[in-house]
Coordinates of N, CA and C in Angstrom, one line a residue:
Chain A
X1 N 100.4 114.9 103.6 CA 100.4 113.5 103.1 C 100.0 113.4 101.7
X2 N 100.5 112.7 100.8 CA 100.1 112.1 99.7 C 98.7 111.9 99.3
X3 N 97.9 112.5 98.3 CA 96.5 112.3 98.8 C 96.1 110.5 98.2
X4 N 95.0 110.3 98.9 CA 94.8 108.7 98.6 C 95.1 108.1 97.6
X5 N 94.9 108.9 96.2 CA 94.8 107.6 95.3 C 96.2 108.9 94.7
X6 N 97.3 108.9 95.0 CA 98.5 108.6 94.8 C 99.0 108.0 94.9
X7 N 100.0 107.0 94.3 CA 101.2 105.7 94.8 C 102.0 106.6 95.7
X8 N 102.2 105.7 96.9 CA 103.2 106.0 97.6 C 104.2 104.8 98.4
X9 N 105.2 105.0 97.0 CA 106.2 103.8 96.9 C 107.3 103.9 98.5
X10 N 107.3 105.1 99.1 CA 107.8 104.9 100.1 C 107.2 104.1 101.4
X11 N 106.0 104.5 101.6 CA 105.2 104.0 102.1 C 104.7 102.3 102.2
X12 N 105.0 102.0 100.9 CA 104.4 100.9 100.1 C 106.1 99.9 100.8
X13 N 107.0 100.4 100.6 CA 108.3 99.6 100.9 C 108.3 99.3 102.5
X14 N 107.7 100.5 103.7 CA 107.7 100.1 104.7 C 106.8 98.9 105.1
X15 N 105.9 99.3 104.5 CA 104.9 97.8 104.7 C 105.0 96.9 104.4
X16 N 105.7 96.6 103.2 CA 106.1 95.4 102.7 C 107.3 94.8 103.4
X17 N 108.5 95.9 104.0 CA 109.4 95.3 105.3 C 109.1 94.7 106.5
X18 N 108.0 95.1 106.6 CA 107.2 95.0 108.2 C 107.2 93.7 108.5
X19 N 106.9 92.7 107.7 CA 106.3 91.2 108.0 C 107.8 90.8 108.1
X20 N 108.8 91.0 107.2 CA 109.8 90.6 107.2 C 110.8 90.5 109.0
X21 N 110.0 91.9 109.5 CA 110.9 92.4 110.4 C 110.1 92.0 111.9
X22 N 109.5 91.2 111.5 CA 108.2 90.2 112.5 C 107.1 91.2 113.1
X23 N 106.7 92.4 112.4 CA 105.2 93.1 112.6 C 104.5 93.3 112.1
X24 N 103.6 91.9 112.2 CA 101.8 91.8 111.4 C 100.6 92.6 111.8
X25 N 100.5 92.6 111.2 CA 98.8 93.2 111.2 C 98.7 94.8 111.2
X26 N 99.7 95.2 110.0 CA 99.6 96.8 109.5 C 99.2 96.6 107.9
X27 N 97.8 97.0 107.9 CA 97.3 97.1 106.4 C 97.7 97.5 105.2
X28 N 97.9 99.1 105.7 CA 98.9 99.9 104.9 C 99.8 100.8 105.7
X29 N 100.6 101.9 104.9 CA 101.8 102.8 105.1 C 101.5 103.7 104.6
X30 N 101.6 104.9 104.6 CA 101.6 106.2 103.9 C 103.0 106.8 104.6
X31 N 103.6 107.5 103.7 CA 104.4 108.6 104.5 C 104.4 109.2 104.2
X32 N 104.5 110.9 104.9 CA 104.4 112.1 104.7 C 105.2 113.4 104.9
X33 N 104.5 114.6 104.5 CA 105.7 115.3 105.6 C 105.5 116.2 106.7
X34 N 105.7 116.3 107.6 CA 105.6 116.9 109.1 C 106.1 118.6 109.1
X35 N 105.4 119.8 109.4 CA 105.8 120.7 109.6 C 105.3 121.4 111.0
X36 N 107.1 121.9 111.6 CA 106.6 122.4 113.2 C 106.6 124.1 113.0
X37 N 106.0 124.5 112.9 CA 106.2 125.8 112.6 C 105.9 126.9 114.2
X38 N 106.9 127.4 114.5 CA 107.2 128.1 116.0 C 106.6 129.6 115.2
X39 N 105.2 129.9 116.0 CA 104.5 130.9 116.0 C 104.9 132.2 116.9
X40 N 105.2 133.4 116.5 CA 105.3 134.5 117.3 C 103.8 134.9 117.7
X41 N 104.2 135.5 118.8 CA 102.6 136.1 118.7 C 101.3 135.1 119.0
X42 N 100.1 135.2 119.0 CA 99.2 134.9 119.5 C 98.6 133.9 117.8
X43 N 98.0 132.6 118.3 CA 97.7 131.7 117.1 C 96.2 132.0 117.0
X44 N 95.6 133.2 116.7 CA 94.5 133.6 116.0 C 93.8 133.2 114.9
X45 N 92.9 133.5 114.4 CA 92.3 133.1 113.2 C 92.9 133.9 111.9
X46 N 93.5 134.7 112.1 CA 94.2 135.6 111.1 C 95.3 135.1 111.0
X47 N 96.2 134.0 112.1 CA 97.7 133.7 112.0 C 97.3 132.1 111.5
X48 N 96.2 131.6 111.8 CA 95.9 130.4 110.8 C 95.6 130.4 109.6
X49 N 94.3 131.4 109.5 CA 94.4 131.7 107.6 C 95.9 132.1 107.4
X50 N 96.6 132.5 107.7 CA 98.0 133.1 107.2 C 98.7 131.2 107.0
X51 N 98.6 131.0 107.9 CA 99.3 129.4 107.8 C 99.3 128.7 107.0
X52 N 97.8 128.6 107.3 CA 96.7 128.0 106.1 C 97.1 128.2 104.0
X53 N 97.5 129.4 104.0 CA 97.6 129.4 103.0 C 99.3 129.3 102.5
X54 N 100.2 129.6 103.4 CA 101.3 128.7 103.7 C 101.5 127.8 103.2
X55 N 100.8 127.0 103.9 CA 101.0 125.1 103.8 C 100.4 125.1 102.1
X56 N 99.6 125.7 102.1 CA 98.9 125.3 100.4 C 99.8 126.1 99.6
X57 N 100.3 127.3 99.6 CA 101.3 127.7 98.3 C 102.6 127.4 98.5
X58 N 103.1 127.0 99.7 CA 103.9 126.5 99.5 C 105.3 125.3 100.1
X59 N 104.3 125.1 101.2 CA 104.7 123.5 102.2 C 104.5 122.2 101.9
X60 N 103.2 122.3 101.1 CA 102.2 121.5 100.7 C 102.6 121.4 99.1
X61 N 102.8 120.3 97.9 CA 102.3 120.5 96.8 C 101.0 119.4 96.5
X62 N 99.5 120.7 96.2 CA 98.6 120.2 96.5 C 97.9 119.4 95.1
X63 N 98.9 119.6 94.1 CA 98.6 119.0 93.2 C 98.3 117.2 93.5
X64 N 99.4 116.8 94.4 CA 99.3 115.1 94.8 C 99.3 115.1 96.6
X65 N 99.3 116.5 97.3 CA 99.2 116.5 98.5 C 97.9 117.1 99.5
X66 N 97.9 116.6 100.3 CA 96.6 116.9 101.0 C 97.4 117.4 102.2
X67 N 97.1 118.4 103.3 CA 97.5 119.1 104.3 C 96.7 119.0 105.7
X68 N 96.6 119.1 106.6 CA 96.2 119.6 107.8 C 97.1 120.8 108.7
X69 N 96.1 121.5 109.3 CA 97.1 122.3 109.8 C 96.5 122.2 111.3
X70 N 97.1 122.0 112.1 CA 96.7 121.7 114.0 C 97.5 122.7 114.8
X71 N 96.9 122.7 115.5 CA 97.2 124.4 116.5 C 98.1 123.2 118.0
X72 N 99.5 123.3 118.4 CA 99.7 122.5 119.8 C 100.4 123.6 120.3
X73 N 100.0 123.8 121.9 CA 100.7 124.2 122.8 C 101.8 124.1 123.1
X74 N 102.7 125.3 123.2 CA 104.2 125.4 123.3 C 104.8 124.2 124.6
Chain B
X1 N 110.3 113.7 114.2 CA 110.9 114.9 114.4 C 112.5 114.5 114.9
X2 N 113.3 115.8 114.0 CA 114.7 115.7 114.5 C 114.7 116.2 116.0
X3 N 115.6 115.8 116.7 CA 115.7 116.1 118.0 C 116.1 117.5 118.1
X4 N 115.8 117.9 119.2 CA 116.1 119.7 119.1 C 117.5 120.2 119.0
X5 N 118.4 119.4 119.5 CA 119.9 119.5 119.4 C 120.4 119.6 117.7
X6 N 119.6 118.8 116.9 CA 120.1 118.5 115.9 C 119.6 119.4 114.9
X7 N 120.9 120.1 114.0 CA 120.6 121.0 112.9 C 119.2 120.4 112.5
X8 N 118.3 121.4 111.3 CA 117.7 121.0 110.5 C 117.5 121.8 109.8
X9 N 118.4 121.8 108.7 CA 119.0 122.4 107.3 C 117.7 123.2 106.5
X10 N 117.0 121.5 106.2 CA 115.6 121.6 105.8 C 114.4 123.2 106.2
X11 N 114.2 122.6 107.2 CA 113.4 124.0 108.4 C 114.1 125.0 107.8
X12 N 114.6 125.0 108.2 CA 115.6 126.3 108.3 C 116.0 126.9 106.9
X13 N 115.7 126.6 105.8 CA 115.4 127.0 104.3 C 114.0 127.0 104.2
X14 N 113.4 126.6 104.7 CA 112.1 127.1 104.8 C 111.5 128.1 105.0
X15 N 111.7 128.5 106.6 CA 112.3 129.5 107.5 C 112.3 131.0 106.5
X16 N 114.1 130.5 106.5 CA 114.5 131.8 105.6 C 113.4 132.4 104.6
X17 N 112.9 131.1 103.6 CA 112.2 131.6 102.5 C 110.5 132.3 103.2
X18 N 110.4 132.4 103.8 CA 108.7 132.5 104.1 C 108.9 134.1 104.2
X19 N 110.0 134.6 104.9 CA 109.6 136.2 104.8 C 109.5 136.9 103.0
X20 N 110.8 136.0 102.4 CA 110.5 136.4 101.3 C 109.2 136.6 100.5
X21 N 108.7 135.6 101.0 CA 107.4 134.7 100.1 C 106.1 135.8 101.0
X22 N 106.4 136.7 101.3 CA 105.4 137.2 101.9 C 104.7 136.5 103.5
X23 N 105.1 136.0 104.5 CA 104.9 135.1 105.8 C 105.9 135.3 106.6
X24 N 105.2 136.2 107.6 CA 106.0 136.9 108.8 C 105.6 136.0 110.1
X25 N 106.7 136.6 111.0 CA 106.1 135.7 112.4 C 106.1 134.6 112.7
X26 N 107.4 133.8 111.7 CA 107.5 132.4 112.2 C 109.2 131.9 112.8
X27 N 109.0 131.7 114.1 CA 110.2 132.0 114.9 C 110.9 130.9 114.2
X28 N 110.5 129.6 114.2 CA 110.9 128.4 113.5 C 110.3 127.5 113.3
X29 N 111.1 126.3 112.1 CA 110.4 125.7 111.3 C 111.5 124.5 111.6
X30 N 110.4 123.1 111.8 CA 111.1 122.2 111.9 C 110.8 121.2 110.6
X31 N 111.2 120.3 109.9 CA 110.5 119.4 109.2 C 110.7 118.3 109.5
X32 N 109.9 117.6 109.7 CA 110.5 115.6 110.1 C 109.2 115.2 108.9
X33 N 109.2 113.8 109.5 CA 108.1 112.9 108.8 C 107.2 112.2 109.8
X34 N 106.2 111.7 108.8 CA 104.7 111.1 109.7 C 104.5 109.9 108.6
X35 N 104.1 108.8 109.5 CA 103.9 107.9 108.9 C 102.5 107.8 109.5
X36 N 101.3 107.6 108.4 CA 100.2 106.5 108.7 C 100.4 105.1 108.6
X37 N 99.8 104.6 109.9 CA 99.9 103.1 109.6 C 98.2 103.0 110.0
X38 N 98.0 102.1 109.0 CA 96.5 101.5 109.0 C 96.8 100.4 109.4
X39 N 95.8 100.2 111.0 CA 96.2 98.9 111.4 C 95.0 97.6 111.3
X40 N 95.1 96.5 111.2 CA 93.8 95.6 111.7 C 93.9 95.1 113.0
X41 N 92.4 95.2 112.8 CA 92.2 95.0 114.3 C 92.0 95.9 115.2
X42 N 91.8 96.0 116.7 CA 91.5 96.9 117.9 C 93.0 97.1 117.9
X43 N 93.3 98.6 118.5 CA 94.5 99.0 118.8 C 94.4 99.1 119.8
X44 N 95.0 97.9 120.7 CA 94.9 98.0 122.1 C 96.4 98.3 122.4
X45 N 96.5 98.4 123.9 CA 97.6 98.5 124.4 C 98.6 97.6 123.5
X46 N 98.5 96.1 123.5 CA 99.4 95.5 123.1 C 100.4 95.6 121.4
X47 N 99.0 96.2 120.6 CA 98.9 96.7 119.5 C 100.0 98.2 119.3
X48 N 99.7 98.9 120.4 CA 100.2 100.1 120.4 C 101.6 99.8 121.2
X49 N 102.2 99.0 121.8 CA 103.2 98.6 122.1 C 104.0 98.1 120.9
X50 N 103.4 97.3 120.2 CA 104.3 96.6 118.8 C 104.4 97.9 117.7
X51 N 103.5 99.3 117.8 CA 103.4 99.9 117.4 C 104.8 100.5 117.5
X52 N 104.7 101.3 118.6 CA 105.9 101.7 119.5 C 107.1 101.2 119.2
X53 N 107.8 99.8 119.3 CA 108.6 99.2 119.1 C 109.0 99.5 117.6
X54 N 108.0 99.2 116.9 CA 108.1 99.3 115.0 C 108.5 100.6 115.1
X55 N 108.6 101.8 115.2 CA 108.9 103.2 115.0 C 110.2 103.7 116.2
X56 N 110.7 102.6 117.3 CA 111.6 102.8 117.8 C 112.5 102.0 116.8
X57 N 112.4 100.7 116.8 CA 113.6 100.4 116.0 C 113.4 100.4 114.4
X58 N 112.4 101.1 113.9 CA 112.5 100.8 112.4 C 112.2 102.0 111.7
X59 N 111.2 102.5 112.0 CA 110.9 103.7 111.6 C 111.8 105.2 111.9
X60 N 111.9 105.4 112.7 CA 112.6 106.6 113.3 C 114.1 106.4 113.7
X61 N 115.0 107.1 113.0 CA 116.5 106.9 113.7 C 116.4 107.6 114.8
X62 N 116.4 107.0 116.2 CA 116.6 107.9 117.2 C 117.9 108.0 117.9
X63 N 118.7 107.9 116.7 CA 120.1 108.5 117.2 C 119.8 110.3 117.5
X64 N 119.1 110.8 116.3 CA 118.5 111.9 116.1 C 117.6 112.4 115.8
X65 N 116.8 111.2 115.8 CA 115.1 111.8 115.8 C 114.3 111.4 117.1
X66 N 113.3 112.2 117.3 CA 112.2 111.7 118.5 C 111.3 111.3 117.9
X67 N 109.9 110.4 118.1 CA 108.7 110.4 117.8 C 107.6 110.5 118.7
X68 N 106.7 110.6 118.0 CA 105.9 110.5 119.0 C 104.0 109.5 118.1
X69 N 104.1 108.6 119.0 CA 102.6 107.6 118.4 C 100.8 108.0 118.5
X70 N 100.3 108.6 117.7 CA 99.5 108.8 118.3 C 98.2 107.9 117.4
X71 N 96.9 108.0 117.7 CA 96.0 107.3 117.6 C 95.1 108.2 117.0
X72 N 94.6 107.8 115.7 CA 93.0 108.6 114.9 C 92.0 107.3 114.7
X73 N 91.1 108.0 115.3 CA 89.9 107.1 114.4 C 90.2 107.0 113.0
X74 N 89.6 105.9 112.2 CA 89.9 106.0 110.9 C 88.5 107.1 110.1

């Protein structure tokens, strides 16, 4: 996601549609981007730092982006 | 997320690029989007229904995308 005090004009257009499109009471919008990444092998602490730094050199640009990385069951 | 039937070009240049980039062991890569919505108010059922609705018909083309709503503390 866009970190906070970035503009995020895409975001900023959904919300501003919203009322139009008769759905009140959404403050703000952010949009971002979603990565599913299909793991071989066993999701260890070694295949997360590996992720981990993935998402940051190169999924992620962390200069205006912020990341999470979450572990889900196949 | 794009539905599983459906190419994703995206991913899949991703994908390719990671062994290059030094990042082994990733069967596959999907990319979609995530939207935060900051909502007012309690997100109750009814809340999360209009929720629902907003990301069926507006947010997500589910000609070819799936989503899925979920809930963070702020």
């Amino acid at each position: 996601m866009l970190k906070p005090e970035i503009l995020d004009p895409q975001g900023q257009a959904v919300q501003r549609a919203l009322p139009r499109l008769g759905f009140e009471g959404i403050a703000d919008v952010r949009q971002g981007k979603r990565f599913e990444l299909d793991v071989e092998g066993p999701v260890d602490d070694a295949a997360l730092a590996r992720i981990h730094e993935m998402a940051e050199t190169f999924l992620a640009n962390t200069v205006i982006e912020d990341f999470v990385v979450k572990v889900e069951e196949a």
